[in-house]
Amino acid sequence: MVVKKLLIVSLWFVFLSAAKDVRAQCTTLGQTPATAFPVCGSSIFKQASVPACVNGNVPAPCPADGNNYQDLNPFWYKFTCYISGTLGLTITPNDLGDDYDWQIFDVTGHNPSDVYTNSSLIVSCNWSGLTGVTGTSAGAVSLTECGSTSNPPTGPPIFSKMPQLIQGHNYLLLISHFTVTSQSGYSLVLSGGTALITDPLQPALSSIQPICYGSQINVVMNKKMTCSSLAADGSDFLVTSTATGVVTPATGATSNSCRSGFDLDTLTLTLPGPLTPGGYTLTVKTGSDANTLLDDCGTPVPDGASLPFVLPPPPPTLLDSLTPPTCAPDELQLVFKTPIHCSSISPDGSDFTVTGPYPVTVSGASGVCDGNDTTSTILVKLSAPLSKAGNFTLHLVPGNDGNTLYNECGVTTPNASLSFSVLDTVSAVFNDKILYGCRNDTVRYTFPENNGVNKWTWVFDGTDTIRQETPPERIYGVPDSLARKVATLIVTNGFCSDTATAAIPLDNYMHPQFEAPNILCPKDYAQFLNNSTGNILGWEWQFGDGTISSLQTPADHLYPGTGVETKYTVLLIVSNNGCSDTAAQQIDVLHSCYIAVPSAFTPNGDGLNDYLYPLNAFKADNLQFRVYNRFGQMVFETNDWTKKWDGTINGHPEPTGTFVWYLQYTDRDSGKKFFQKGTTILIR
């Protein structure tokens, strides 16, 4: 928040202590740009006091103060320039010890609130920290004066140069009371310059529009008039019949613009009762407030000024239109150009009947009513949706309340009718047929002709869109896992629409898979674990030794002894609807599983007996194998029998000699622990 530098330090502390009192948002008329007082150059405006409030910061051409000031304790004024020239402005505080500041904005073509954000609207200003009379002067040298100064007595002048106004432009004047310890007012005079800000147009009646056929009259003036000059009892106006000469005085006068402003250009007169059709004259006279209407400069509409108008016969309020029904409507929407009294609508719907190819019952009616208990829309509720095609007629009839409908002016709507049509509802449910294959599955989609459907949109798996009644066959590769192909159909007959979605299961895939031992000792049984997935109907196991099984999980299998190591290929063949798939695995049946350590080995790289290790230790659990030289140094150690000693230590070959080995393990079948030791000769 930017605040001007004040004259004395003590006043600054007073401002800080009072800041909480002036931060309230301004709500008094005239204290915001939107509710500015209208003023002209022919009158003096006096403000007795200034309520404490603030709206916000306004831009100001004052860099030392951040280029903005608060509109502290403001009042706003608006005026128009009718002849270009300079503006004379004088603000005289009621207490000459008060600090008043001001700034002028050119708001032509702008919203009043733009003064808080648009610095280009600034015309001139004076934010001097000095107290007393301020304004514009022909002898001043600058259009703008700021508040910052290190030496107030010789600081910025309290008067600014007269600004040049432009004909046809609109202006806002902000007067800010910067003395926060006082609410004392001031007087404002806009004179001394060459610009004309007094509207020269003589105020007069411009046009007249009867309301409700003469019970009220809308009057439009040719310019803005002050709200305070309008007599609320309507005594400023008389209505005279051209045909009979009967004079009818108005009984009330209002203007909506006076609720949030100070001037009006349109007002509504209330008469004792409706006028009969014919010609009339509206005449202005001095009212109970001792004046006619006055413009912003106090110029009156001449006493006796008049304007003729004609009141035509009231036309009946006809049924206007029916909003086109949507699919399967259970409610009809009537629209009227003339507002209808909500109290004239029978809630049970008895004001309406519907005829057509099949019985229709009206169950209720209501209006979308406003604060005046009128509506331009009536909703007619039906007891059931109209789901079958047909041509229908909505009839307006006298309801159980004894009347049809009447408008805001009391004019009855005669019996009438409106026609409308609906089409059948539709269903998007479709048919599908799956043709299973070994490599590909084919799906055929068909749609039964239904209730005049003329547009089809097929969407397959969320991406592929086809717009025709019968789409081409969809071909899918047989998947490796369960799949559902999603098809969506959207149909319409131009009136009703529907959507259907189906997930088509393609579950004929087969994935054979099993577990079996890779190596088998003689006389050990092979165990098979079937891990196959899919929609499998048949099983065939071929064990590679001429035997087969058709069980899903076969019994443990014993291979015949051959006296030599033998390899068998096991096949699992799965089948479904004439299709099959195969998984295979090889089993190596060993000649022997007797664990032994060779008594000699020759690590010469010839591929024969090059390594030392425990042979056939397929069933040795928790195995530990160590080799020592003749000095008792361990030269090799392993817990994996397939890891073999190559006769070296740290990459250096050991010489020919005898080595001691130790072997311990647990037999997998019996759980028995074994410990063996022996010697082996390394031969180079």
mmCIF file of C-alpha atoms in Angstrom, residues 196-527:
data_model
loop_
_atom_site.group_PDB
_atom_site.id
_atom_site.type_symbol
_atom_site.label_atom_id
_atom_site.label_comp_id
_atom_site.label_asym_id
_atom_site.label_seq_id
_atom_site.Cartn_x
_atom_site.Cartn_y
_atom_site.Cartn_z
ATOM 1 C CA LEU A 196 -18.441 23.534 -21.311
ATOM 2 C CA ILE A 197 -19.544 20.625 -19.073
ATOM 3 C CA THR A 198 -23.159 21.767 -18.757
ATOM 4 C CA ASP A 199 -25.482 19.887 -21.135
ATOM 5 C CA PRO A 200 -27.189 22.533 -23.301
ATOM 6 C CA LEU A 201 -29.988 20.133 -24.340
ATOM 7 C CA GLN A 202 -33.389 21.143 -22.943
ATOM 8 C CA PRO A 203 -34.850 18.181 -20.977
ATOM 9 C CA ALA A 204 -38.021 16.710 -22.521
ATOM 10 C CA LEU A 205 -40.142 13.589 -22.922
ATOM 11 C CA SER A 206 -38.740 11.305 -25.627
ATOM 12 C CA SER A 207 -41.041 8.271 -25.954
ATOM 13 C CA ILE A 208 -43.845 6.422 -24.168
ATOM 14 C CA GLN A 209 -44.586 2.699 -24.021
ATOM 15 C CA PRO A 210 -47.751 1.473 -22.246
ATOM 16 C CA ILE A 211 -47.323 -1.610 -20.048
ATOM 17 C CA CYS A 212 -50.069 -4.160 -19.413
ATOM 18 C CA TYR A 213 -52.360 -2.193 -21.724
ATOM 19 C CA GLY A 214 -52.450 0.954 -19.679
ATOM 20 C CA SER A 215 -52.074 0.001 -16.035
ATOM 21 C CA GLN A 216 -48.458 1.211 -16.225
ATOM 22 C CA ILE A 217 -46.495 3.418 -18.613
ATOM 23 C CA ASN A 218 -42.797 3.417 -19.413
ATOM 24 C CA VAL A 219 -41.475 6.941 -20.066
ATOM 25 C CA VAL A 220 -38.122 7.596 -21.745
ATOM 26 C CA MET A 221 -36.473 11.021 -21.310
ATOM 27 C CA ASN A 222 -34.176 12.638 -23.846
ATOM 28 C CA LYS A 223 -31.333 12.953 -21.299
ATOM 29 C CA LYS A 224 -30.299 12.024 -17.767
ATOM 30 C CA MET A 225 -32.461 13.466 -14.980
ATOM 31 C CA THR A 226 -31.743 13.528 -11.234
ATOM 32 C CA CYS A 227 -33.451 10.823 -9.210
ATOM 33 C CA SER A 228 -34.193 13.235 -6.374
ATOM 34 C CA SER A 229 -36.414 15.336 -8.650
ATOM 35 C CA LEU A 230 -38.823 12.438 -9.320
ATOM 36 C CA ALA A 231 -41.889 12.475 -7.052
ATOM 37 C CA ALA A 232 -42.510 8.905 -5.917
ATOM 38 C CA ASP A 233 -46.277 9.498 -5.794
ATOM 39 C CA GLY A 234 -46.348 10.140 -9.575
ATOM 40 C CA SER A 235 -47.649 13.692 -9.111
ATOM 41 C CA ASP A 236 -45.273 14.969 -11.825
ATOM 42 C CA PHE A 237 -47.523 13.435 -14.527
ATOM 43 C CA LEU A 238 -51.109 13.443 -15.887
ATOM 44 C CA VAL A 239 -52.673 11.201 -18.577
ATOM 45 C CA THR A 240 -55.479 12.737 -20.656
ATOM 46 C CA SER A 241 -57.804 10.800 -22.985
ATOM 47 C CA THR A 242 -57.922 12.316 -26.455
ATOM 48 C CA ALA A 243 -61.444 11.023 -27.033
ATOM 49 C CA THR A 244 -63.118 11.918 -23.714
ATOM 50 C CA GLY A 245 -60.819 14.497 -22.155
ATOM 51 C CA VAL A 246 -60.800 12.500 -18.927
ATOM 52 C CA VAL A 247 -57.646 13.247 -16.924
ATOM 53 C CA THR A 248 -56.004 10.408 -14.987
ATOM 54 C CA PRO A 249 -53.224 11.369 -12.561
ATOM 55 C CA ALA A 250 -50.393 8.903 -12.048
ATOM 56 C CA THR A 251 -50.312 7.263 -8.611
ATOM 57 C CA GLY A 252 -46.661 6.230 -8.521
ATOM 58 C CA ALA A 253 -43.312 6.689 -10.252
ATOM 59 C CA THR A 254 -40.116 4.616 -10.040
ATOM 60 C CA SER A 255 -36.833 4.105 -11.883
ATOM 61 C CA ASN A 256 -34.621 1.039 -11.530
ATOM 62 C CA SER A 257 -31.473 3.072 -12.172
ATOM 63 C CA CYS A 258 -32.087 5.120 -9.014
ATOM 64 C CA ARG A 259 -31.396 2.061 -6.849
ATOM 65 C CA SER A 260 -27.668 2.320 -7.532
ATOM 66 C CA GLY A 261 -27.147 5.804 -8.959
ATOM 67 C CA PHE A 262 -28.158 9.438 -8.982
ATOM 68 C CA ASP A 263 -29.737 9.885 -12.377
ATOM 69 C CA LEU A 264 -32.322 8.293 -14.649
ATOM 70 C CA ASP A 265 -33.428 8.395 -18.250
ATOM 71 C CA THR A 266 -36.291 5.859 -18.005
ATOM 72 C CA LEU A 267 -39.101 5.711 -15.453
ATOM 73 C CA THR A 268 -42.270 3.722 -14.886
ATOM 74 C CA LEU A 269 -45.588 5.395 -14.024
ATOM 75 C CA THR A 270 -48.356 3.535 -12.237
ATOM 76 C CA LEU A 271 -51.997 4.480 -12.991
ATOM 77 C CA PRO A 272 -55.081 3.833 -10.831
ATOM 78 C CA GLY A 273 -56.277 1.187 -13.289
ATOM 79 C CA PRO A 274 -55.957 -0.024 -16.885
ATOM 80 C CA LEU A 275 -56.739 2.472 -19.619
ATOM 81 C CA THR A 276 -59.165 1.632 -22.392
ATOM 82 C CA PRO A 277 -57.723 1.389 -25.893
ATOM 83 C CA GLY A 278 -57.422 4.750 -27.634
ATOM 84 C CA GLY A 279 -55.346 7.922 -27.892
ATOM 85 C CA TYR A 280 -53.818 9.701 -24.875
ATOM 86 C CA THR A 281 -51.462 12.516 -23.957
ATOM 87 C CA LEU A 282 -48.902 12.392 -21.128
ATOM 88 C CA THR A 283 -48.368 15.827 -19.570
ATOM 89 C CA VAL A 284 -45.617 16.971 -17.177
ATOM 90 C CA LYS A 285 -46.547 19.193 -14.237
ATOM 91 C CA THR A 286 -45.080 20.460 -11.001
ATOM 92 C CA GLY A 287 -45.342 17.606 -8.541
ATOM 93 C CA SER A 288 -45.765 17.331 -4.790
ATOM 94 C CA ASP A 289 -42.024 17.981 -4.462
ATOM 95 C CA ALA A 290 -42.569 21.509 -5.916
ATOM 96 C CA ASN A 291 -40.752 20.800 -9.195
ATOM 97 C CA THR A 292 -40.956 18.869 -12.430
ATOM 98 C CA LEU A 293 -38.115 16.557 -13.393
ATOM 99 C CA LEU A 294 -34.690 18.258 -13.237
ATOM 100 C CA ASP A 295 -31.563 17.372 -15.167
ATOM 101 C CA ASP A 296 -28.156 17.083 -13.476
ATOM 102 C CA CYS A 297 -27.702 20.857 -13.715
ATOM 103 C CA GLY A 298 -31.112 21.635 -12.236
ATOM 104 C CA THR A 299 -32.776 22.519 -15.553
ATOM 105 C CA PRO A 300 -36.460 21.476 -15.376
ATOM 106 C CA VAL A 301 -38.720 19.827 -17.923
ATOM 107 C CA PRO A 302 -41.108 22.682 -18.724
ATOM 108 C CA ASP A 303 -44.368 22.550 -16.790
ATOM 109 C CA GLY A 304 -47.012 21.504 -19.298
ATOM 110 C CA ALA A 305 -44.664 19.651 -21.643
ATOM 111 C CA SER A 306 -46.543 16.732 -23.220
ATOM 112 C CA LEU A 307 -46.281 13.792 -25.593
ATOM 113 C CA PRO A 308 -49.112 11.822 -27.231
ATOM 114 C CA PHE A 309 -49.293 8.035 -27.316
ATOM 115 C CA VAL A 310 -51.724 5.359 -28.450
ATOM 116 C CA LEU A 311 -52.910 2.362 -26.423
ATOM 117 C CA PRO A 312 -53.885 -0.451 -28.845
ATOM 118 C CA PRO A 313 -56.500 -3.086 -27.983
ATOM 119 C CA PRO A 314 -54.955 -5.918 -25.954
ATOM 120 C CA PRO A 315 -54.213 -8.910 -28.212
ATOM 121 C CA PRO A 316 -54.847 -12.387 -26.789
ATOM 122 C CA THR A 317 -51.841 -14.291 -25.464
ATOM 123 C CA LEU A 318 -51.674 -17.178 -27.902
ATOM 124 C CA LEU A 319 -49.818 -20.427 -27.512
ATOM 125 C CA ASP A 320 -46.498 -19.434 -29.023
ATOM 126 C CA SER A 321 -44.301 -22.461 -29.596
ATOM 127 C CA LEU A 322 -43.417 -25.900 -28.362
ATOM 128 C CA THR A 323 -39.777 -26.792 -27.894
ATOM 129 C CA PRO A 324 -39.120 -29.776 -30.192
ATOM 130 C CA PRO A 325 -39.372 -32.916 -28.052
ATOM 131 C CA THR A 326 -36.350 -35.128 -27.562
ATOM 132 C CA CYS A 327 -36.258 -38.920 -27.562
ATOM 133 C CA ALA A 328 -38.954 -40.580 -25.407
ATOM 134 C CA PRO A 329 -40.123 -37.279 -23.862
ATOM 135 C CA ASP A 330 -41.940 -37.375 -20.546
ATOM 136 C CA GLU A 331 -42.202 -33.572 -20.467
ATOM 137 C CA LEU A 332 -43.270 -30.955 -23.032
ATOM 138 C CA GLN A 333 -41.911 -27.392 -22.905
ATOM 139 C CA LEU A 334 -44.178 -24.514 -23.936
ATOM 140 C CA VAL A 335 -42.534 -21.144 -24.681
ATOM 141 C CA PHE A 336 -44.416 -17.814 -24.559
ATOM 142 C CA LYS A 337 -43.322 -14.406 -25.861
ATOM 143 C CA THR A 338 -45.503 -12.708 -23.240
ATOM 144 C CA PRO A 339 -44.879 -13.791 -19.626
ATOM 145 C CA ILE A 340 -47.649 -15.912 -18.093
ATOM 146 C CA HIS A 341 -48.865 -15.563 -14.504
ATOM 147 C CA CYS A 342 -47.699 -18.654 -12.630
ATOM 148 C CA SER A 343 -50.847 -18.569 -10.503
ATOM 149 C CA SER A 344 -52.931 -19.262 -13.628
ATOM 150 C CA ILE A 345 -51.252 -22.651 -14.177
ATOM 151 C CA SER A 346 -53.096 -25.639 -12.677
ATOM 152 C CA PRO A 347 -50.425 -27.763 -10.918
ATOM 153 C CA ASP A 348 -52.349 -30.964 -11.792
ATOM 154 C CA GLY A 349 -51.886 -30.218 -15.507
ATOM 155 C CA SER A 350 -55.645 -29.967 -16.146
ATOM 156 C CA ASP A 351 -55.024 -26.929 -18.400
ATOM 157 C CA PHE A 352 -53.658 -29.367 -20.992
ATOM 158 C CA THR A 353 -54.584 -32.539 -22.842
ATOM 159 C CA VAL A 354 -52.608 -34.545 -25.397
ATOM 160 C CA THR A 355 -54.168 -36.575 -28.215
ATOM 161 C CA GLY A 356 -52.441 -38.947 -30.599
ATOM 162 C CA PRO A 357 -52.270 -42.512 -31.938
ATOM 163 C CA TYR A 358 -52.257 -43.952 -28.420
ATOM 164 C CA PRO A 359 -53.508 -42.632 -25.042
ATOM 165 C CA VAL A 360 -51.400 -39.981 -23.299
ATOM 166 C CA THR A 361 -52.072 -38.686 -19.776
ATOM 167 C CA VAL A 362 -50.946 -35.286 -18.519
ATOM 168 C CA SER A 363 -49.893 -35.582 -14.868
ATOM 169 C CA GLY A 364 -48.819 -32.027 -14.002
ATOM 170 C CA ALA A 365 -47.692 -28.587 -15.144
ATOM 171 C CA SER A 366 -45.443 -25.885 -13.723
ATOM 172 C CA GLY A 367 -43.745 -22.656 -14.717
ATOM 173 C CA VAL A 368 -40.148 -21.507 -14.427
ATOM 174 C CA CYS A 369 -41.306 -18.590 -12.290
ATOM 175 C CA ASP A 370 -39.396 -15.378 -11.572
ATOM 176 C CA GLY A 371 -39.681 -12.913 -8.678
ATOM 177 C CA ASN A 372 -42.801 -11.368 -10.233
ATOM 178 C CA ASP A 373 -44.579 -14.749 -10.282
ATOM 179 C CA THR A 374 -44.426 -14.837 -14.077
ATOM 180 C CA THR A 375 -42.879 -17.295 -16.499
ATOM 181 C CA SER A 376 -42.113 -17.530 -20.199
ATOM 182 C CA THR A 377 -41.794 -21.324 -20.021
ATOM 183 C CA ILE A 378 -44.358 -23.912 -18.921
ATOM 184 C CA LEU A 379 -43.386 -27.549 -18.402
ATOM 185 C CA VAL A 380 -46.190 -30.056 -19.090
ATOM 186 C CA LYS A 381 -45.453 -33.350 -17.330
ATOM 187 C CA LEU A 382 -46.610 -36.667 -18.864
ATOM 188 C CA SER A 383 -47.404 -39.777 -16.858
ATOM 189 C CA ALA A 384 -45.169 -41.914 -19.116
ATOM 190 C CA PRO A 385 -42.580 -41.261 -21.839
ATOM 191 C CA LEU A 386 -43.734 -41.189 -25.475
ATOM 192 C CA SER A 387 -41.617 -44.094 -26.702
ATOM 193 C CA LYS A 388 -43.569 -45.013 -29.850
ATOM 194 C CA ALA A 389 -43.681 -43.005 -33.058
ATOM 195 C CA GLY A 390 -46.677 -40.824 -33.783
ATOM 196 C CA ASN A 391 -48.142 -37.383 -34.440
ATOM 197 C CA PHE A 392 -49.623 -35.711 -31.372
ATOM 198 C CA THR A 393 -51.488 -32.515 -30.469
ATOM 199 C CA LEU A 394 -51.194 -30.555 -27.229
ATOM 200 C CA HIS A 395 -54.479 -28.803 -26.372
ATOM 201 C CA LEU A 396 -54.981 -25.837 -24.016
ATOM 202 C CA VAL A 397 -58.311 -26.140 -22.159
ATOM 203 C CA PRO A 398 -59.860 -24.582 -19.025
ATOM 204 C CA GLY A 399 -58.325 -26.327 -16.051
ATOM 205 C CA ASN A 400 -59.716 -27.341 -12.686
ATOM 206 C CA ASP A 401 -58.989 -23.758 -11.540
ATOM 207 C CA GLY A 402 -61.714 -22.510 -13.913
ATOM 208 C CA ASN A 403 -59.471 -20.787 -16.461
ATOM 209 C CA THR A 404 -56.881 -21.459 -19.118
ATOM 210 C CA LEU A 405 -53.785 -19.258 -18.799
ATOM 211 C CA TYR A 406 -53.518 -15.481 -18.465
ATOM 212 C CA ASN A 407 -50.528 -13.252 -18.961
ATOM 213 C CA GLU A 408 -48.862 -10.735 -16.636
ATOM 214 C CA CYS A 409 -51.484 -8.164 -17.630
ATOM 215 C CA GLY A 410 -54.419 -10.493 -16.953
ATOM 216 C CA VAL A 411 -55.274 -11.230 -20.605
ATOM 217 C CA THR A 412 -56.548 -14.786 -21.048
ATOM 218 C CA THR A 413 -55.094 -17.220 -23.549
ATOM 219 C CA PRO A 414 -57.900 -18.736 -25.641
ATOM 220 C CA ASN A 415 -58.287 -22.460 -26.187
ATOM 221 C CA ALA A 416 -55.650 -23.493 -28.700
ATOM 222 C CA SER A 417 -53.475 -26.406 -29.746
ATOM 223 C CA LEU A 418 -49.970 -27.186 -31.009
ATOM 224 C CA SER A 419 -48.881 -30.264 -32.952
ATOM 225 C CA PHE A 420 -45.697 -32.240 -32.510
ATOM 226 C CA SER A 421 -44.204 -35.587 -33.522
ATOM 227 C CA VAL A 422 -41.983 -38.203 -31.969
ATOM 228 C CA LEU A 423 -40.197 -41.221 -33.414
ATOM 229 C CA ASP A 424 -39.643 -44.664 -31.981
ATOM 230 C CA THR A 425 -36.952 -45.315 -29.453
ATOM 231 C CA VAL A 426 -34.119 -47.470 -30.773
ATOM 232 C CA SER A 427 -31.916 -50.225 -29.441
ATOM 233 C CA ALA A 428 -28.255 -50.674 -30.352
ATOM 234 C CA VAL A 429 -28.101 -54.312 -29.197
ATOM 235 C CA PHE A 430 -26.301 -56.305 -31.899
ATOM 236 C CA ASN A 431 -25.475 -59.943 -32.666
ATOM 237 C CA ASP A 432 -22.060 -61.559 -32.919
ATOM 238 C CA LYS A 433 -20.895 -64.957 -34.110
ATOM 239 C CA ILE A 434 -17.417 -66.349 -33.422
ATOM 240 C CA LEU A 435 -15.749 -68.699 -35.919
ATOM 241 C CA TYR A 436 -12.828 -70.253 -34.065
ATOM 242 C CA GLY A 437 -9.675 -71.194 -35.955
ATOM 243 C CA CYS A 438 -6.259 -72.618 -35.116
ATOM 244 C CA ARG A 439 -4.339 -69.511 -36.129
ATOM 245 C CA ASN A 440 -7.088 -66.865 -36.480
ATOM 246 C CA ASP A 441 -10.540 -66.282 -35.014
ATOM 247 C CA THR A 442 -13.232 -64.586 -37.119
ATOM 248 C CA VAL A 443 -16.089 -62.561 -35.609
ATOM 249 C CA ARG A 444 -19.157 -61.592 -37.616
ATOM 250 C CA TYR A 445 -21.236 -58.664 -36.336
ATOM 251 C CA THR A 446 -24.810 -58.052 -37.458
ATOM 252 C CA PHE A 447 -27.485 -55.539 -36.464
ATOM 253 C CA PRO A 448 -31.177 -56.390 -36.730
ATOM 254 C CA GLU A 449 -33.107 -53.637 -38.477
ATOM 255 C CA ASN A 450 -34.768 -51.669 -35.713
ATOM 256 C CA ASN A 451 -37.254 -48.764 -35.597
ATOM 257 C CA GLY A 452 -36.037 -46.832 -38.592
ATOM 258 C CA VAL A 453 -32.348 -46.692 -37.635
ATOM 259 C CA ASN A 454 -30.502 -44.909 -40.436
ATOM 260 C CA LYS A 455 -27.048 -44.294 -38.976
ATOM 261 C CA TRP A 456 -24.629 -46.813 -37.512
ATOM 262 C CA THR A 457 -21.247 -46.210 -35.900
ATOM 263 C CA TRP A 458 -19.190 -49.266 -34.976
ATOM 264 C CA VAL A 459 -16.122 -48.827 -32.776
ATOM 265 C CA PHE A 460 -13.830 -51.819 -32.318
ATOM 266 C CA ASP A 461 -11.395 -51.919 -29.405
ATOM 267 C CA GLY A 462 -11.807 -48.160 -28.909
ATOM 268 C CA THR A 463 -9.884 -47.173 -32.054
ATOM 269 C CA ASP A 464 -11.260 -48.651 -35.289
ATOM 270 C CA THR A 465 -14.437 -46.856 -36.418
ATOM 271 C CA ILE A 466 -16.738 -48.046 -39.224
ATOM 272 C CA ARG A 467 -19.945 -46.251 -40.260
ATOM 273 C CA GLN A 468 -22.118 -48.786 -42.011
ATOM 274 C CA GLU A 469 -24.917 -51.139 -41.040
ATOM 275 C CA THR A 470 -22.919 -54.377 -41.340
ATOM 276 C CA PRO A 471 -19.182 -54.088 -40.731
ATOM 277 C CA PRO A 472 -16.623 -56.385 -42.410
ATOM 278 C CA GLU A 473 -15.659 -59.554 -40.568
ATOM 279 C CA ARG A 474 -13.122 -58.941 -37.822
ATOM 280 C CA ILE A 475 -10.149 -61.344 -37.945
ATOM 281 C CA TYR A 476 -7.995 -61.748 -34.843
ATOM 282 C CA GLY A 477 -4.861 -63.818 -34.415
ATOM 283 C CA VAL A 478 -5.306 -66.499 -31.753
ATOM 284 C CA PRO A 479 -3.796 -64.837 -28.691
ATOM 285 C CA ASP A 480 -1.333 -66.271 -26.251
ATOM 286 C CA SER A 481 -3.548 -65.377 -23.315
ATOM 287 C CA LEU A 482 -7.218 -64.805 -22.621
ATOM 288 C CA ALA A 483 -8.519 -61.849 -24.685
ATOM 289 C CA ARG A 484 -11.801 -59.993 -24.951
ATOM 290 C CA LYS A 485 -12.412 -57.921 -28.058
ATOM 291 C CA VAL A 486 -14.651 -54.947 -27.274
ATOM 292 C CA ALA A 487 -17.203 -53.816 -29.861
ATOM 293 C CA THR A 488 -19.448 -50.755 -29.467
ATOM 294 C CA LEU A 489 -22.369 -49.778 -31.689
ATOM 295 C CA ILE A 490 -24.033 -46.357 -31.707
ATOM 296 C CA VAL A 491 -27.297 -46.083 -33.669
ATOM 297 C CA THR A 492 -29.815 -43.339 -34.331
ATOM 298 C CA ASN A 493 -32.963 -42.783 -36.352
ATOM 299 C CA GLY A 494 -32.441 -39.019 -36.320
ATOM 300 C CA PHE A 495 -34.557 -38.636 -33.186
ATOM 301 C CA CYS A 496 -33.511 -41.277 -30.688
ATOM 302 C CA SER A 497 -30.059 -42.764 -30.175
ATOM 303 C CA ASP A 498 -28.676 -45.712 -28.270
ATOM 304 C CA THR A 499 -25.316 -47.297 -27.522
ATOM 305 C CA ALA A 500 -24.473 -50.942 -26.860
ATOM 306 C CA THR A 501 -21.130 -52.499 -25.973
ATOM 307 C CA ALA A 502 -20.125 -56.152 -25.871
ATOM 308 C CA ALA A 503 -16.878 -57.874 -24.894
ATOM 309 C CA ILE A 504 -16.335 -60.872 -27.168
ATOM 310 C CA PRO A 505 -14.280 -63.625 -25.435
ATOM 311 C CA LEU A 506 -11.733 -65.294 -27.691
ATOM 312 C CA ASP A 507 -10.809 -68.137 -25.350
ATOM 313 C CA ASN A 508 -9.699 -70.847 -27.761
ATOM 314 C CA TYR A 509 -5.999 -70.194 -27.328
ATOM 315 C CA MET A 510 -3.713 -72.979 -26.052
ATOM 316 C CA HIS A 511 -0.307 -72.605 -24.448
ATOM 317 C CA PRO A 512 1.289 -75.989 -23.580
ATOM 318 C CA GLN A 513 3.944 -75.818 -20.892
ATOM 319 C CA PHE A 514 5.327 -78.291 -18.339
ATOM 320 C CA GLU A 515 8.160 -78.841 -15.910
ATOM 321 C CA ALA A 516 10.305 -82.003 -15.785
ATOM 322 C CA PRO A 517 13.816 -82.901 -14.553
ATOM 323 C CA ASN A 518 16.604 -82.251 -17.028
ATOM 324 C CA ILE A 519 18.813 -85.015 -15.553
ATOM 325 C CA LEU A 520 17.615 -88.260 -14.031
ATOM 326 C CA CYS A 521 19.484 -90.954 -12.168
ATOM 327 C CA PRO A 522 18.883 -94.634 -13.028
ATOM 328 C CA LYS A 523 15.768 -96.072 -11.347
ATOM 329 C CA ASP A 524 14.550 -92.566 -10.392
ATOM 330 C CA TYR A 525 11.003 -91.623 -11.393
ATOM 331 C CA ALA A 526 10.464 -88.537 -13.516
ATOM 332 C CA GLN A 527 7.800 -86.190 -12.149
#
